[in-house]
mmCIF file of C-alpha atoms in Angstrom:
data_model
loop_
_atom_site.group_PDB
_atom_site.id
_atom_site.type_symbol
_atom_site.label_atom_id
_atom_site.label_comp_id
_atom_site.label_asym_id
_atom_site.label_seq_id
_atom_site.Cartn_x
_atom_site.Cartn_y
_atom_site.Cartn_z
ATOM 1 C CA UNK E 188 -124.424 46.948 2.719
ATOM 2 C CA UNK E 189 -122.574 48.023 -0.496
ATOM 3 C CA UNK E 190 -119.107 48.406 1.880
ATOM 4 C CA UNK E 191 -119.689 44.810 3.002
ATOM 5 C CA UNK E 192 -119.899 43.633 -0.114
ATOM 6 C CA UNK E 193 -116.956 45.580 -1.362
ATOM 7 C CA UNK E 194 -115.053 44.402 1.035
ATOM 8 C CA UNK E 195 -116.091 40.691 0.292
ATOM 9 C CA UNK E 196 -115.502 40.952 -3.206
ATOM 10 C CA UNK E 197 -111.218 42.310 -2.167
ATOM 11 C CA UNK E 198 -111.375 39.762 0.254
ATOM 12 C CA UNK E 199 -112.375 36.960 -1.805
ATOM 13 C CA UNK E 200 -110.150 38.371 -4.648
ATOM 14 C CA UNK E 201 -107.122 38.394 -1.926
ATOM 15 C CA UNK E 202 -107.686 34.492 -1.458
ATOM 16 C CA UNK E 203 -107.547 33.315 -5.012
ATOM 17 C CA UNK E 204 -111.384 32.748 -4.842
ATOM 18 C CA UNK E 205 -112.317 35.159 -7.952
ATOM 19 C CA UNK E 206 -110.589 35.149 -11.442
ATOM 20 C CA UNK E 207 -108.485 38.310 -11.408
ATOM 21 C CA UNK E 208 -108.098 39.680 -14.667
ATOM 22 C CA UNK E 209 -105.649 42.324 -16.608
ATOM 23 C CA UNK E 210 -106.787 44.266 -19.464
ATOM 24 C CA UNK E 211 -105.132 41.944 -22.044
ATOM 25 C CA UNK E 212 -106.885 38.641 -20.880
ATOM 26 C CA UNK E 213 -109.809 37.191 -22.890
ATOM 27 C CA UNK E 214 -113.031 35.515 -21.915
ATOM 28 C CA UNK E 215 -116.228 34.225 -23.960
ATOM 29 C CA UNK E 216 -119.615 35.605 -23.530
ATOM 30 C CA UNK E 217 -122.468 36.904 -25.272
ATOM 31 C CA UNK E 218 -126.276 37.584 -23.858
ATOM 32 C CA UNK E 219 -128.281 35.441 -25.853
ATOM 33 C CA UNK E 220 -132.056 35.322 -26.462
ATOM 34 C CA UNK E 221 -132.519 31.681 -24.436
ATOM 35 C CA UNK E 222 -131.776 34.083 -20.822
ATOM 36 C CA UNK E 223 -132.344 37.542 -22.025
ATOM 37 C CA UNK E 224 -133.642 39.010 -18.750
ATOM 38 C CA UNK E 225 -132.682 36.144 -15.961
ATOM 39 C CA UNK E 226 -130.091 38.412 -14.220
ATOM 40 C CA UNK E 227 -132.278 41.197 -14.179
ATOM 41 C CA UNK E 228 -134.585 40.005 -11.017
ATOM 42 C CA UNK E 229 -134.194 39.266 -7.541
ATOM 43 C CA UNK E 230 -130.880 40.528 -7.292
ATOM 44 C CA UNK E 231 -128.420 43.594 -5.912
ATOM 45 C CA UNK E 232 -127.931 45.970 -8.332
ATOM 46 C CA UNK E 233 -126.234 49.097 -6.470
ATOM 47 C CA UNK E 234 -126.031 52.484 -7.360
ATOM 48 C CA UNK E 235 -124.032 55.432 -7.937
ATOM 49 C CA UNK E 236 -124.780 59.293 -8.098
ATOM 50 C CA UNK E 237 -123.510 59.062 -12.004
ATOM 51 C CA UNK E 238 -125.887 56.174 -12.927
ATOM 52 C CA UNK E 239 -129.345 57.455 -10.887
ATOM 53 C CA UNK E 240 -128.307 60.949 -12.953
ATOM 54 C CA UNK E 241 -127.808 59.545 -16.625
ATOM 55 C CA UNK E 242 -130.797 57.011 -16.250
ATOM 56 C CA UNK E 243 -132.998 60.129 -14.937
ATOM 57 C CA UNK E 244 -131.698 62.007 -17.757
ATOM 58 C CA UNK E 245 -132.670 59.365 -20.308
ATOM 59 C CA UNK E 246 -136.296 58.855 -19.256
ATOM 60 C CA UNK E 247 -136.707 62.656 -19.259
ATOM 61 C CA UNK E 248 -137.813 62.671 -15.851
ATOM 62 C CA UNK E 249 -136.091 65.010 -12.665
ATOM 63 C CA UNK E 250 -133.317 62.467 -10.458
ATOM 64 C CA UNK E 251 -135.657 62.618 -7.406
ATOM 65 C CA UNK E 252 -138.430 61.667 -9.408
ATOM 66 C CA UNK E 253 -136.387 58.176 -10.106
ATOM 67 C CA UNK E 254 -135.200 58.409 -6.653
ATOM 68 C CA UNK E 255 -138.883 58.013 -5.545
ATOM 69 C CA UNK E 256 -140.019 55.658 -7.768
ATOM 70 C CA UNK E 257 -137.259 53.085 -8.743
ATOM 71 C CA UNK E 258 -134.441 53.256 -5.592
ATOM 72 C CA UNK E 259 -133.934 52.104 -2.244
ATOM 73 C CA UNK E 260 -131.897 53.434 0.190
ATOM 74 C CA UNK E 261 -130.203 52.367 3.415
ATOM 75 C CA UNK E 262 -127.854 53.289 5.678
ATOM 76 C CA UNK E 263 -124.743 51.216 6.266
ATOM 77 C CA UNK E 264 -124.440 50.453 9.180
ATOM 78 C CA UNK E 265 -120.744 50.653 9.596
ATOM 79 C CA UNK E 266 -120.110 54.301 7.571
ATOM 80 C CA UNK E 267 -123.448 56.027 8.191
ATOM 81 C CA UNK E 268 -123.129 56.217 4.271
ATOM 82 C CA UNK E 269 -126.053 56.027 2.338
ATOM 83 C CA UNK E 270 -126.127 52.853 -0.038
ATOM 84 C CA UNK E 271 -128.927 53.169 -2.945
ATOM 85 C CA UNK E 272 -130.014 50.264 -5.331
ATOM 86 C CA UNK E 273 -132.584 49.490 -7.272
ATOM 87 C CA UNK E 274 -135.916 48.414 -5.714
ATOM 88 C CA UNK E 275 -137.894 46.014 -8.334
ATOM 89 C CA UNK E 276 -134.774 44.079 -9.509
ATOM 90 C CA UNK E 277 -133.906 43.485 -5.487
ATOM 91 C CA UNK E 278 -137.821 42.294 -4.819
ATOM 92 C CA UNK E 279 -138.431 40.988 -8.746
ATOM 93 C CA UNK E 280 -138.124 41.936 -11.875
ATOM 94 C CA UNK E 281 -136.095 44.932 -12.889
ATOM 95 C CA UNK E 282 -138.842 47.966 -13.398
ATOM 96 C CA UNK E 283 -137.031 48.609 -16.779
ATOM 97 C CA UNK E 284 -137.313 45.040 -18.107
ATOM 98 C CA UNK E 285 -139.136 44.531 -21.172
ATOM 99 C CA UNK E 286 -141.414 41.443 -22.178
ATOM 100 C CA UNK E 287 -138.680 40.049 -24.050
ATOM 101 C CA UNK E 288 -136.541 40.288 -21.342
ATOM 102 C CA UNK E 289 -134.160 42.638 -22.786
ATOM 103 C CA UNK E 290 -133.642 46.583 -21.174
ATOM 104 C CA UNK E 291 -135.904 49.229 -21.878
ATOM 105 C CA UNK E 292 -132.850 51.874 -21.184
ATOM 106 C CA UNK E 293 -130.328 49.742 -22.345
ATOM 107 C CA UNK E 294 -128.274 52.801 -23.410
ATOM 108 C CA UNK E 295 -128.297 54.512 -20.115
ATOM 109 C CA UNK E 296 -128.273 51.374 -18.110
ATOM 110 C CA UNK E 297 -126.106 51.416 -14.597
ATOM 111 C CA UNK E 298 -122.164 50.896 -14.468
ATOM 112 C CA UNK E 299 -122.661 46.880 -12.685
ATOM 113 C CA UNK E 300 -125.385 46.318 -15.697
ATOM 114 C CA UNK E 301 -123.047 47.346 -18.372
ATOM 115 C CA UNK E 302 -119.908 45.588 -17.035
ATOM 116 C CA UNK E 303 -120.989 42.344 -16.509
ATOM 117 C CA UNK E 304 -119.938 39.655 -16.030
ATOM 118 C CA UNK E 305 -116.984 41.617 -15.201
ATOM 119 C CA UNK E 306 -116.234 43.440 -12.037
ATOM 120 C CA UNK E 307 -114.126 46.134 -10.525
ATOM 121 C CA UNK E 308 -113.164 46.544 -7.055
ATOM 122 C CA UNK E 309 -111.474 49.501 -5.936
ATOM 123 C CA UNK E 310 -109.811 50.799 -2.695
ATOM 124 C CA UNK E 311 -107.417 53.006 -1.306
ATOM 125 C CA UNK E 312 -104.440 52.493 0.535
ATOM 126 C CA UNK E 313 -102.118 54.925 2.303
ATOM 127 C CA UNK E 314 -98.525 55.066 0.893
ATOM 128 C CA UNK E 315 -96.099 57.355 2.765
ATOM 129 C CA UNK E 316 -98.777 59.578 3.365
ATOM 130 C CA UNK E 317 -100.157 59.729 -0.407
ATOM 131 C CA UNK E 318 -103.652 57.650 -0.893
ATOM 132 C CA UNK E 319 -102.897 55.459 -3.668
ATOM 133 C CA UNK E 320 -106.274 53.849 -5.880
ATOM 134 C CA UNK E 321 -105.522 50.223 -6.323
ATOM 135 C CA UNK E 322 -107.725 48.771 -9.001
ATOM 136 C CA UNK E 323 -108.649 44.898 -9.743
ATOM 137 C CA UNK E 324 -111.234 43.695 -12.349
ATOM 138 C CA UNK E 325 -112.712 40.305 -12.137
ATOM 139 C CA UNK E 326 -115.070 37.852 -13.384
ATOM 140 C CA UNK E 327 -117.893 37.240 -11.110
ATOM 141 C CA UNK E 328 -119.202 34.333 -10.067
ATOM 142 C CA UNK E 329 -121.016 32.540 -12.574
ATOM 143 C CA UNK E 330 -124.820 31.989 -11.769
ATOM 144 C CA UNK E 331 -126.334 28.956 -13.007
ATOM 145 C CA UNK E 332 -129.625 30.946 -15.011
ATOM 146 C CA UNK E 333 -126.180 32.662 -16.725
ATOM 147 C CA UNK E 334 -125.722 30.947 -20.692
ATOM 148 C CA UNK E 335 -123.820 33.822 -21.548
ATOM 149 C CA UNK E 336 -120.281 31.833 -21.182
ATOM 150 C CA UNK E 337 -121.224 29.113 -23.532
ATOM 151 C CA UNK E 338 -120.061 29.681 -26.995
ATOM 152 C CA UNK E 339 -120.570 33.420 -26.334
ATOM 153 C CA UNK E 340 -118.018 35.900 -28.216
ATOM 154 C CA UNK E 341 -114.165 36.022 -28.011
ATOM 155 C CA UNK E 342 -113.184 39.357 -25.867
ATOM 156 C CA UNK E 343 -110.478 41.015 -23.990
ATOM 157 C CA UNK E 344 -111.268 42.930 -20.760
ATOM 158 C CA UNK E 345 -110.196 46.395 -22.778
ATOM 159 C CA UNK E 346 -112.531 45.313 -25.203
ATOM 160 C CA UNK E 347 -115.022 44.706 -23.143
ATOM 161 C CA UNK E 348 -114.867 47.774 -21.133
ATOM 162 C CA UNK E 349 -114.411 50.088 -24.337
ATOM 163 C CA UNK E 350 -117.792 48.189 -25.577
ATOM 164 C CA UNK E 351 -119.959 49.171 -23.078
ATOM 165 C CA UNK E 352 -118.387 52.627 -22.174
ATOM 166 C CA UNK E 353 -117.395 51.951 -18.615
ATOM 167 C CA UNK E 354 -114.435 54.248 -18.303
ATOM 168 C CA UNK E 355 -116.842 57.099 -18.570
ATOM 169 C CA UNK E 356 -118.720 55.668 -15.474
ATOM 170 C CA UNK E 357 -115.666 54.135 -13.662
ATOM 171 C CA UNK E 358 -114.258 57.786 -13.764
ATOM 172 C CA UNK E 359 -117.531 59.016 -12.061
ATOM 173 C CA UNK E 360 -117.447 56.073 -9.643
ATOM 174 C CA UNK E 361 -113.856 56.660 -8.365
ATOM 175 C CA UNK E 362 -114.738 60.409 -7.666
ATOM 176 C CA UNK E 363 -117.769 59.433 -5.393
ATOM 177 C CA UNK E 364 -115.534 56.618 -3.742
ATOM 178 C CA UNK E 365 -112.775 58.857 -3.475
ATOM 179 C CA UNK E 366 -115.305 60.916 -1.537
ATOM 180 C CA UNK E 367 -116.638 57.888 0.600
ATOM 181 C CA UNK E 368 -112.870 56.868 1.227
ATOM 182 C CA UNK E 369 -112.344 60.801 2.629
ATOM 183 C CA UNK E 370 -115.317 60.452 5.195
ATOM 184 C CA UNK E 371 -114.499 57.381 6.367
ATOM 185 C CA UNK E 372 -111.190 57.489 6.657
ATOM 186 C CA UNK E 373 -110.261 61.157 7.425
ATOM 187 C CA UNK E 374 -112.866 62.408 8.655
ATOM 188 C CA UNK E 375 -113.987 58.956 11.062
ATOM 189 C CA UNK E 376 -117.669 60.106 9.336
ATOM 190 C CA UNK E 377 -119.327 56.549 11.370
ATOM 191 C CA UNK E 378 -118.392 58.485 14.877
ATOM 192 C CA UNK E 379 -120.776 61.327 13.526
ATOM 193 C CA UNK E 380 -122.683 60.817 10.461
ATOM 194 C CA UNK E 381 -126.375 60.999 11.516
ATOM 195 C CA UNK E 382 -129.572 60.441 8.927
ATOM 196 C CA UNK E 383 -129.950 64.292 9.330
ATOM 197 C CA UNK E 384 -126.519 64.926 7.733
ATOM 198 C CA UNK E 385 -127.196 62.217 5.327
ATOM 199 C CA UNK E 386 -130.581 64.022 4.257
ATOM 200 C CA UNK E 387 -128.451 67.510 3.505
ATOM 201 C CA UNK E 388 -126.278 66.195 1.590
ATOM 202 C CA UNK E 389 -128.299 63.658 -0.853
ATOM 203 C CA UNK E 390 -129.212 66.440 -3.340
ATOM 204 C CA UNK E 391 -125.788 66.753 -3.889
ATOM 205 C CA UNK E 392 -124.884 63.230 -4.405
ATOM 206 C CA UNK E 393 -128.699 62.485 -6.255
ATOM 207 C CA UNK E 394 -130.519 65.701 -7.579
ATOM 208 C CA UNK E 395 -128.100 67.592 -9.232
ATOM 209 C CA UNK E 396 -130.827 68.878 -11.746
ATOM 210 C CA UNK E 397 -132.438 70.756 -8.585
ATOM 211 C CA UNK E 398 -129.633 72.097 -7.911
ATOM 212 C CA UNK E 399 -129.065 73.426 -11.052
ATOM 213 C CA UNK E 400 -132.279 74.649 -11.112
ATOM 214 C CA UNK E 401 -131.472 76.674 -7.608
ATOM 215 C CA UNK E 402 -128.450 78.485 -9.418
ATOM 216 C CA UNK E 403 -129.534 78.508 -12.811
ATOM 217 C CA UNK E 404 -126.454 77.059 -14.019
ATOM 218 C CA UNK E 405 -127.706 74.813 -17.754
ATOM 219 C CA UNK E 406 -125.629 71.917 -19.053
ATOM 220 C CA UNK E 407 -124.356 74.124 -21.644
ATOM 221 C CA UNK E 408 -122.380 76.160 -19.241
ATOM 222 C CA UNK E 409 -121.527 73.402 -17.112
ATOM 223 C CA UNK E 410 -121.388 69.604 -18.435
ATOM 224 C CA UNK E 411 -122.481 66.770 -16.726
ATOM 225 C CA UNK E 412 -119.506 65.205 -15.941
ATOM 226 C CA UNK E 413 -117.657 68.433 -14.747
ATOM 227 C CA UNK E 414 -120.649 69.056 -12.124
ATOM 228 C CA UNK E 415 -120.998 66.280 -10.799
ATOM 229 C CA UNK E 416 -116.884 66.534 -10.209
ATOM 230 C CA UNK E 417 -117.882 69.923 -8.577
ATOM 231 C CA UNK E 418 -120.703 68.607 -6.359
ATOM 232 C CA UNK E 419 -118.241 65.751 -5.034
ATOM 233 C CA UNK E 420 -116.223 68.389 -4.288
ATOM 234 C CA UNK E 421 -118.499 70.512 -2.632
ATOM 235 C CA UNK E 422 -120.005 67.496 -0.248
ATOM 236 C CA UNK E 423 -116.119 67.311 0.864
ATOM 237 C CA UNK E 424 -116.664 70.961 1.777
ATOM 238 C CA UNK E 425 -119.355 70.442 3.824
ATOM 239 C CA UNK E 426 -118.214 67.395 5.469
ATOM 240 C CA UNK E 427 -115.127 68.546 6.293
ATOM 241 C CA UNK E 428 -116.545 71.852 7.769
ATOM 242 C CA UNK E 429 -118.975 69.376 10.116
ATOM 243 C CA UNK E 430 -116.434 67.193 11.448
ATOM 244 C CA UNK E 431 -114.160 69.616 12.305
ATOM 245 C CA UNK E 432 -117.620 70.809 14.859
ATOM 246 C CA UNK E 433 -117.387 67.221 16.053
ATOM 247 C CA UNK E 434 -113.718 67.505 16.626
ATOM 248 C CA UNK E 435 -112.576 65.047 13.683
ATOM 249 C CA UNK E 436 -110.754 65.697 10.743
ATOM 250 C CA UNK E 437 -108.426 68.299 8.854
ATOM 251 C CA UNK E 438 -110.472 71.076 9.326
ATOM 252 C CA UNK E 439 -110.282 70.496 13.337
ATOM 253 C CA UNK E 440 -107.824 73.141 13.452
ATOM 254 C CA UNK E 441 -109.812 75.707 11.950
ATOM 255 C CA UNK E 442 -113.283 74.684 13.396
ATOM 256 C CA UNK E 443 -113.975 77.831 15.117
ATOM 257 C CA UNK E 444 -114.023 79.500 11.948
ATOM 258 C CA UNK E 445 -115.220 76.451 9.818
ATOM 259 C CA UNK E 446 -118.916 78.081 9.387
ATOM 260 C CA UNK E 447 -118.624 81.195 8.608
ATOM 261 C CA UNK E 448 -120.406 83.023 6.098
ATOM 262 C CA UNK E 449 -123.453 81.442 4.311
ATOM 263 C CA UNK E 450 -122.641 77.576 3.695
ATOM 264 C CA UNK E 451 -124.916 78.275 0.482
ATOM 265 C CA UNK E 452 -122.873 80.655 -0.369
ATOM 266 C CA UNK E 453 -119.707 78.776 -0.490
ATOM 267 C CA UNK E 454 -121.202 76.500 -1.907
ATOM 268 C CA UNK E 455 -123.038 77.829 -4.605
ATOM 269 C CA UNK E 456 -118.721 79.387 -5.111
ATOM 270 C CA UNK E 457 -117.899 75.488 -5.967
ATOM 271 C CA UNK E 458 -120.309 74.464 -8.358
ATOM 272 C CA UNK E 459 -120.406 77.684 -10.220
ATOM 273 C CA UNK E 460 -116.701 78.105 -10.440
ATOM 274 C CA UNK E 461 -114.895 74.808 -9.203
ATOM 275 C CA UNK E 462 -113.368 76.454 -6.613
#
């Protein structure tokens, strides 16, 4: 699902369909209060670990606790990847929408909320044997409920972005596709991925308060940003260690010895150390 539409948005981008835009290019648009709330129902709003974490984190609650009560989840179909969004905005209105239509975690609200009506797509491309990210930001299709592009306020895309803080979140985005990108590509994870493997490795892409709770490692020793950098890093661990037992990737060569010792163990090395 989310790779599909990914891969729409490059293609559509690649045949002049979408505005492509550079930092330094303006646009006009402002939410006023005549559509507060219209793009915040019946539609797609996916997510990342980063977003499920700082939303969880804002309503006080534990990241499986939103999991539960405000995500879906599927598996694409292509990747064996697990695509989350969020459930009342795909079926109606968003769960966090207010009377007045505006957002009742505005401050903590998801990377695609916060960016739009801009876009980023991101991929990466093999050049002489270094992965390279290539980055393009559009502006997405205008929806007709959408006033925000009459007589809305004069911006630039850096001004835009800088606004709403989505560096900080683009940053944790390309970590967790950098990850997806390994799987898929390195590791050929949709010849073995299986809903088991998905399930051990969720609370390390959506529950990183258990774990820290398991290890007893606070925020003050560890920040937010820098775990979730180390649990990325540790699901490329554990990945890499699995396909090598299906014969696939890297760590092929060593899969004999690929599980030894406690996987908690090394594991529980990478998010307390970063190494």
């Amino acid at each position: 699902m989310a790779f599909d539409f990914q891969q729409g948005i490059l293609e559509k981008l690649e045949q002049g369909t979408l505005e492509e835009l550079k930092p330094e290019d303006g646009f006009n648009f402002s939410c006023g209060s005549e559509c507060m709330g219209r793009c915040c129902q019946k539609i797609t709003i996916l997510l990342d670990p980063w977003d499920i974490e700082v939303m969880a984190r804002h309503l006080g609650i534990s990241c499986r606790e939103f999991f539960s009560n405000y995500c879906m989840m599927e598996t694409d179909r292509d990747t064996g990847w697990p695509a989350v969004w969020l459930a009342h905005a795909a079926e109606g209105h968003c769960a966090f929408m207010l009377e007045d239509g505006k957002c009742s975690i505005y401050p903590a609200r998801s990377r695609n909320c916060r960016t739009y009506p801009l876009g980023r797509a991101v991929r990466y491309v093999n050049d002489n044997g270094q992965k390279i990210k290539e980055e393009r930001v559009f502006m997405v299709d205008r929806m007709k409920f959408c006033l925000g592009h009459k007589d809305g306020q004069n911006w630039t895309v850096q001004e835009w972005f800088d606004d709403a803080d989505a560096y900080t979140y683009y940053r944790m985005s390309d970590q967790y596709t950098e990850l997806i990108d390994y799987a898929v590509t390195e590791l050929s994870s949709r010849e073995w991925m299986s809903s088991k493997i998905v399930q051990m490795i969720n609370p390390f892409l959506f529950a990183p308060d258990m774990l820290r709770n398991k290890l007893g490692l606070s925020a003050e020793e560890i920040g937010h940003e820098e775990f979730h950098r180390r649990r990325m890093k540790a699901v490329k661990l554990i990945l890499t260690d699995m396909a090598a037992g299906f014969g696939y990737g890297p760590g092929i060569e060593t899969a004999e010895t690929a599980f030894t010792g406690s996987l908690m163990d090394r594991m529980k090395k990478v998010l307390t150390t970063g190494d």
